[in-house]
Short mmCIF file of C-alpha atoms in Angstrom, two decimals:
data_model
loop_
_atom_site.label_atom_id
_atom_site.label_comp_id
_atom_site.label_asym_id
_atom_site.label_seq_id
_atom_site.Cartn_x
_atom_site.Cartn_y
_atom_site.Cartn_z
CA MET K 1 -17.13 -14.12 -7.68
CA ALA K 2 -15.63 -12.43 -4.62
CA LYS K 3 -12.28 -10.68 -4.93
CA TYR K 4 -11.28 -11.47 -1.35
CA SER K 5 -11.71 -14.72 0.56
CA LYS K 6 -13.47 -14.78 3.93
CA LYS K 7 -10.18 -15.69 5.62
CA ALA K 8 -8.53 -12.62 4.06
CA ALA K 9 -11.38 -10.44 5.31
CA ALA K 10 -10.92 -11.94 8.77
CA LYS K 11 -7.20 -11.05 8.70
CA VAL K 12 -8.04 -7.44 7.84
CA ALA K 13 -10.70 -7.32 10.57
CA ARG K 14 -8.18 -8.65 13.11
CA ALA K 15 -5.64 -6.00 12.07
CA MET K 16 -8.28 -3.26 12.37
CA LYS K 17 -9.25 -4.40 15.88
CA LYS K 18 -5.59 -4.50 16.93
CA ARG K 19 -5.09 -0.98 15.54
CA LYS K 20 -8.08 0.31 17.48
CA ALA K 21 -6.76 -1.31 20.66
CA GLY K 22 -3.35 0.27 19.98
CA THR K 23 -1.44 -3.03 19.80
CA LEU K 24 -0.85 -3.25 16.03
CA ARG K 25 2.84 -2.87 15.18
CA SER K 26 4.49 -2.44 11.80
CA GLY K 27 7.69 -3.75 10.25
CA ARG K 28 11.05 -4.48 11.73
CA SER K 29 11.06 -1.36 13.90
CA LYS K 30 7.73 -2.39 15.47
CA THR K 31 6.36 1.13 15.09
CA LYS K 32 2.81 1.62 16.36
CA VAL K 33 0.25 1.76 13.53
CA THR K 34 -2.25 4.62 13.70
CA SER K 35 -3.39 4.80 10.07
CA ARG K 36 -6.53 2.91 8.99
CA LYS K 37 -5.10 2.36 5.51
CA GLN K 38 -1.88 0.92 6.91
CA ALA K 39 -3.85 -1.50 9.09
CA ILE K 40 -5.75 -2.74 6.01
CA ALA K 41 -2.47 -3.13 4.11
CA ILE K 42 -0.98 -5.18 6.95
CA GLY K 43 -4.04 -7.46 7.06
CA LEU K 44 -3.95 -8.04 3.29
CA SER K 45 -0.20 -8.64 3.36
CA GLU K 46 -0.58 -11.30 6.06
CA ALA K 47 -3.40 -12.95 4.09
CA ARG K 48 -1.23 -12.95 0.94
CA ALA K 49 1.65 -14.53 2.87
CA GLU K 50 -0.65 -17.37 3.96
CA GLY K 51 -1.84 -17.91 0.39
CA LYS K 52 -5.40 -16.64 0.84
CA LYS K 53 -7.39 -15.28 -2.11
CA VAL K 54 -6.35 -11.63 -2.40
CA PRO K 55 -5.85 -9.60 -5.62
CA LYS K 56 -2.27 -8.78 -6.60
CA LYS K 57 -0.70 -5.52 -5.49
CA LYS K 58 -1.20 -2.61 -7.88
CA THR K 59 1.96 -1.66 -9.74
CA VAL K 60 2.96 1.39 -11.75
CA LYS K 61 3.16 0.68 -15.46
CA LYS K 62 6.41 1.42 -17.31
CA ALA K 63 4.67 3.85 -19.68
CA SER K 64 3.45 6.07 -16.87
CA LYS K 65 6.91 6.07 -15.28
CA LYS K 66 8.38 7.27 -18.60
CA THR K 67 5.87 10.09 -19.01
CA ALA K 68 6.43 11.21 -15.43
CA GLY K 69 10.16 11.45 -16.16
CA LYS K 70 9.54 13.46 -19.33
CA LYS K 71 7.22 15.86 -17.51
CA LYS K 72 9.82 16.40 -14.80
CA ALA K 73 12.56 17.09 -17.36
CA ALA K 74 10.34 19.54 -19.26
CA LYS K 75 9.51 21.40 -16.06
CA LYS K 76 13.20 21.59 -15.15
CA SER K 77 14.16 23.01 -18.56
CA ARG K 78 11.40 25.64 -18.31
CA LYS K 79 12.77 26.80 -14.95
CA SER K 80 16.33 27.16 -16.29
CA THR K 81 15.20 29.25 -19.28
CA LYS K 82 13.19 31.67 -17.10
CA ALA K 83 16.22 32.68 -14.98
#
């Protein structure tokens, strides 16, 4: 079974063409999009908003957030003991 619907793929293709033409704009500020990845994200976001078949956004798990915080704290304490 396909992860993305054909309509979602069409939205991404449209966004990519607009980016190449230099007419794709992003967000409230209407900043010009130059990044390929950002163009794909905009296409998928529009498809999601219309209810097309697109996988959910990836999210950071709580466990990895906790370990990142611990690593940062450990690094900070090491710096203070060196001085």
